[in-house]
Amino acid sequence: MVLNYIWIGFFLIAFIIAVAASIFSGNINIWSEIMNSTFSSAKTAFEISLGLTGVLSLWLGLMKVGEKGGVISLFSKFVSPLFRKIFPGIPENNPATGAIFMNLSANMLGLDNAATPLGLKAMQEMQNINPDKTTASDPMIMFLVLNTSGLTIIPISVMMYRAQLGAMNPSDVFLPILIATFMSTLAGLLICCIRQKINIFDKVIIGSIGTLCAVIGAIIFAVSRMDQQTITTYSSLISNAILFTIICGFIFAGVKKRINVYNAFIEGAKEGFQTAVTIIPYLVAVLVGVGVFRASGAMDFMTDTFAYIFSAIGIPADFVGALPTAFMKPLSGSGARGMMVDAINTYGADSFVARVSSTIQGATDTTFYIVALYFGSVGISKTRYAVSAGLIADFVGIISAILVSYLFFG
């Protein structure tokens, strides 16, 4: 519903600006510019979707191999000691526990198709033990906020869009996204622990958080001591090495499980093709809306205004071109994706703005969509502090994405 109003708003604002430009400044060319943008944006959306077919087929094929090879189950076992502490309201051996572990592990690996049904299953199981069927329970809120914070180890979708749009090194945002999404998840976790009176200083919780903070801190410390060229070189090397190691790990896991790796890959690749076809109308709608908004001059006015404000108070304004992605991210995943694509097309795939926008896109998930989907599936109408906690996590993730982009690319 929110995206519906935003999409209509793009056209309404473009129409008002076009009328005003025609009457007061005599700029009659604005009408042709806006119309041309609708055709070019629709063409761009189709070309992007078509080009994504191969990349999606490749990655979803590999992910299917990893899924059947037991990688998600391995992740579940690894994180289970921590999750038992942060979900104390769920009885031991309850079916919800397994679904939660599987959902969060699938999200970390970028397995969106697997994560959503597992998340809905987890919500249903938690609703079964929820004393008030219309009010979100503490475990439900913790689970939802961890989802909205978007912790992702492999940001496949961002990298594949960057690859399709001509980035020289599509995976150069891998480490920045990992750091930003960790900060977002940490913020969401701490907020929920404080609200739910969970002992943050429990040895399992503090040990897990401390270990992750140490790793992230070590990365930031190492990067801060390097020059920009060295940062780019090592970021590329480490990112690509980790990704290829994960790919090989998926394949080896499949071999160890004695599955037909090739058939599993083909099965996942078919899903990739279907996904590429499915996103065409959504991408066309968003990019055409953004296109008319930009062609009317409204986008430039908005970014120039923020640039002026930040410059006036002494804050670098290089990143303001990525702010539309940040504004859209909590509202709509497809809308934020369209803003990211627009930023890449406008400023160039390897520009600072495009990299900031890509990092923001991978740093958090879509809070309002997840709240509507997960709570709506079980009839929850009283969400308590779920939305506010999710939005705070989003804000921390967006700020972290901007700061870490300056560290890596500034």
PDB file of C-alpha atoms in Angstrom, residues 150 155 158-159 162 172-181 322 325-326 329 340 344 351-364 397-406 408-409:
ATOM      1  CA  GLY A 150      18.839  -7.984   7.248  1.00  0.00           C
ATOM      2  CA  PRO A 155      24.625 -10.209  -0.679  1.00  0.00           C
ATOM      3  CA  VAL A 158      23.261  -6.529  -4.875  1.00  0.00           C
ATOM      4  CA  MET A 159      26.308  -8.083  -6.513  1.00  0.00           C
ATOM      5  CA  ARG A 162      26.156  -4.424 -10.041  1.00  0.00           C
ATOM      6  CA  ASP A 172      33.747  -4.787  -4.014  1.00  0.00           C
ATOM      7  CA  VAL A 173      30.794  -3.970  -1.738  1.00  0.00           C
ATOM      8  CA  PHE A 174      30.933  -7.383  -0.038  1.00  0.00           C
ATOM      9  CA  LEU A 175      32.893  -6.318   3.060  1.00  0.00           C
ATOM     10  CA  PRO A 176      31.167  -2.908   3.449  1.00  0.00           C
ATOM     11  CA  ILE A 177      27.745  -4.611   3.345  1.00  0.00           C
ATOM     12  CA  LEU A 178      28.897  -7.252   5.843  1.00  0.00           C
ATOM     13  CA  ILE A 179      29.988  -4.547   8.303  1.00  0.00           C
ATOM     14  CA  ALA A 180      26.892  -2.360   7.819  1.00  0.00           C
ATOM     15  CA  THR A 181      24.412  -5.221   8.098  1.00  0.00           C
ATOM     16  CA  ALA A 322      22.225   7.534  -2.536  1.00  0.00           C
ATOM     17  CA  THR A 325      17.631   4.333  -1.707  1.00  0.00           C
ATOM     18  CA  ALA A 326      17.892   4.959   2.043  1.00  0.00           C
ATOM     19  CA  LYS A 329      14.511   0.888   1.958  1.00  0.00           C
ATOM     20  CA  MET A 340      19.734   1.643  -6.381  1.00  0.00           C
ATOM     21  CA  ILE A 344      23.986   3.147 -10.682  1.00  0.00           C
ATOM     22  CA  SER A 351      30.955   5.773  -8.710  1.00  0.00           C
ATOM     23  CA  PHE A 352      30.978   6.558  -4.997  1.00  0.00           C
ATOM     24  CA  VAL A 353      27.210   7.206  -4.983  1.00  0.00           C
ATOM     25  CA  ALA A 354      26.509   3.845  -6.652  1.00  0.00           C
ATOM     26  CA  ARG A 355      28.648   2.027  -4.108  1.00  0.00           C
ATOM     27  CA  VAL A 356      26.989   3.825  -1.180  1.00  0.00           C
ATOM     28  CA  SER A 357      23.555   3.033  -2.625  1.00  0.00           C
ATOM     29  CA  SER A 358      24.530  -0.626  -3.107  1.00  0.00           C
ATOM     30  CA  THR A 359      25.829  -0.852   0.465  1.00  0.00           C
ATOM     31  CA  ILE A 360      22.634   0.691   1.840  1.00  0.00           C
ATOM     32  CA  GLN A 361      20.576  -1.763  -0.219  1.00  0.00           C
ATOM     33  CA  GLY A 362      22.422  -4.692   1.352  1.00  0.00           C
ATOM     34  CA  ALA A 363      22.611  -3.295   4.881  1.00  0.00           C
ATOM     35  CA  THR A 364      18.984  -3.765   6.004  1.00  0.00           C
ATOM     36  CA  GLY A 397      22.359   0.174   9.169  1.00  0.00           C
ATOM     37  CA  ILE A 398      21.983   3.140   6.787  1.00  0.00           C
ATOM     38  CA  ILE A 399      24.330   5.393   8.783  1.00  0.00           C
ATOM     39  CA  SER A 400      26.833   2.526   9.045  1.00  0.00           C
ATOM     40  CA  ALA A 401      26.587   1.940   5.289  1.00  0.00           C
ATOM     41  CA  ILE A 402      27.422   5.589   4.573  1.00  0.00           C
ATOM     42  CA  LEU A 403      30.327   5.689   7.029  1.00  0.00           C
ATOM     43  CA  VAL A 404      31.846   2.386   5.939  1.00  0.00           C
ATOM     44  CA  SER A 405      31.538   3.451   2.296  1.00  0.00           C
ATOM     45  CA  TYR A 406      33.689   6.481   3.075  1.00  0.00           C
ATOM     46  CA  PHE A 408      36.385   1.763   1.784  1.00  0.00           C
ATOM     47  CA  PHE A 409      35.658   4.019  -1.203  1.00  0.00           C
TER      48      PHE A 409
END
